[in-house]
Short mmCIF file of C-alpha atoms in Angstrom, two decimals:
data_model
loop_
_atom_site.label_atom_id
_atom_site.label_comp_id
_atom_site.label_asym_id
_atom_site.label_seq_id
_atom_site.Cartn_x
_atom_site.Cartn_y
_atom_site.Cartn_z
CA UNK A 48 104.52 111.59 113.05
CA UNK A 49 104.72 107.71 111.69
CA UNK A 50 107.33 105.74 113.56
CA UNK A 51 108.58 102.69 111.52
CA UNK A 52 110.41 99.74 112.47
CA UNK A 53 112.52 97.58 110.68
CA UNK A 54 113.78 94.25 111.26
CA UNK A 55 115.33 91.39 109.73
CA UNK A 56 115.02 88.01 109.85
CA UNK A 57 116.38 84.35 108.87
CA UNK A 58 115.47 81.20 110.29
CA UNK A 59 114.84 82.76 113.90
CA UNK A 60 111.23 83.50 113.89
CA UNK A 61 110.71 82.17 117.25
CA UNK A 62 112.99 85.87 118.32
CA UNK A 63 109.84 87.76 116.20
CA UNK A 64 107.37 86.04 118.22
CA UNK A 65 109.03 86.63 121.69
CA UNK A 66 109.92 90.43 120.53
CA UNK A 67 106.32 91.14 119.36
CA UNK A 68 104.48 90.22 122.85
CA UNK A 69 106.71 92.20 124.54
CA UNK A 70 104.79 95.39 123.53
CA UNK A 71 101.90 96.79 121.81
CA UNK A 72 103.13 97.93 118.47
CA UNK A 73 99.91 98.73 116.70
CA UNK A 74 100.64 102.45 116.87
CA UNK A 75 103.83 101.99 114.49
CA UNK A 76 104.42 100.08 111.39
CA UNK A 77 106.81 97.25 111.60
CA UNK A 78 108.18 95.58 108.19
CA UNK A 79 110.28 92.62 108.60
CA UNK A 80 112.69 91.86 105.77
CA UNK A 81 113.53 87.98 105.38
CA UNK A 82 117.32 87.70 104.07
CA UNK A 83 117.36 84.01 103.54
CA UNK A 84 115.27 81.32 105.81
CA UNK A 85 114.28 78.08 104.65
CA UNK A 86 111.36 77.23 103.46
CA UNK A 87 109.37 76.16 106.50
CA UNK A 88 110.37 78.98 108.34
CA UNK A 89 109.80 81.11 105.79
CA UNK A 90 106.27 80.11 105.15
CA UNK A 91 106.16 80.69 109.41
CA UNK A 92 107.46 84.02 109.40
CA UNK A 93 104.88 85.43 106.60
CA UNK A 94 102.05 83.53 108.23
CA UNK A 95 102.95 85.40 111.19
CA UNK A 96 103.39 88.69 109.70
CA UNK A 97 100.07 88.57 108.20
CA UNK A 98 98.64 87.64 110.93
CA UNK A 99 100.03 90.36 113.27
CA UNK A 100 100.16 93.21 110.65
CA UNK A 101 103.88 92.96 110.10
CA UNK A 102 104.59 93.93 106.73
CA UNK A 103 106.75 90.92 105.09
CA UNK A 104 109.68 91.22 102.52
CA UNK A 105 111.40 88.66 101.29
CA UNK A 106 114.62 90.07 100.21
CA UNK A 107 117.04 89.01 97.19
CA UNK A 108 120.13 89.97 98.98
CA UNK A 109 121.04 89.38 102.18
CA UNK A 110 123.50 92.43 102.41
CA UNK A 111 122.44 94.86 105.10
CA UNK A 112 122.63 97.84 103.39
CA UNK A 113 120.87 96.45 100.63
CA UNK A 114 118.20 95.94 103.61
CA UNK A 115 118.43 98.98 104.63
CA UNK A 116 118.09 100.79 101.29
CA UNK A 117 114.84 98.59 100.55
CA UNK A 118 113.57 99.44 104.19
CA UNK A 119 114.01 103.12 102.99
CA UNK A 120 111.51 102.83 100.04
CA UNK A 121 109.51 100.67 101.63
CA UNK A 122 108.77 103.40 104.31
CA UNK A 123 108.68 106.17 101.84
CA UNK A 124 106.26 104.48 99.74
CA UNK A 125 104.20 104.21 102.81
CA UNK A 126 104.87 107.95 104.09
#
């Protein structure tokens, strides 16, 4: 069984970085949904994604069920 994990972010990707060395999460796939950051941080927070095999969203909407509902295909598209 695939475990996913979702999270969002905007503007706080220093929180990503401190959350990610916390724990090896190679086993599961993590997709982080951006709902709004700047553009520095924003170019930060995909640099680090792709970096550390985060999948990276940047969302439309900033409503968290909208989130949520893209988080849903997301993961079903990925099984």
């Amino acid at each position: 069984m695939k475990i996913g994990i979702f999270l969002t972010s905007k503007n706080n990707y220093s929180m990503l970085k401190e959350w990610y060395s916390l724990f090896d999460y190679s086993r599961f796939v993590v997709l982080n949904i951006d709902v709004g950051s700047n553009n520095k941080n924003l170019k930060e927070g995909r640099n680090f994604c792709n970096d550390n095999g985060i999948f990276f969203i940047q969302s439309s909407n900033s409503e968290m069920q909208l989130n949520f509902q893209e988080a849903v295909n997301f993961f079903l598209d990925h099984g």
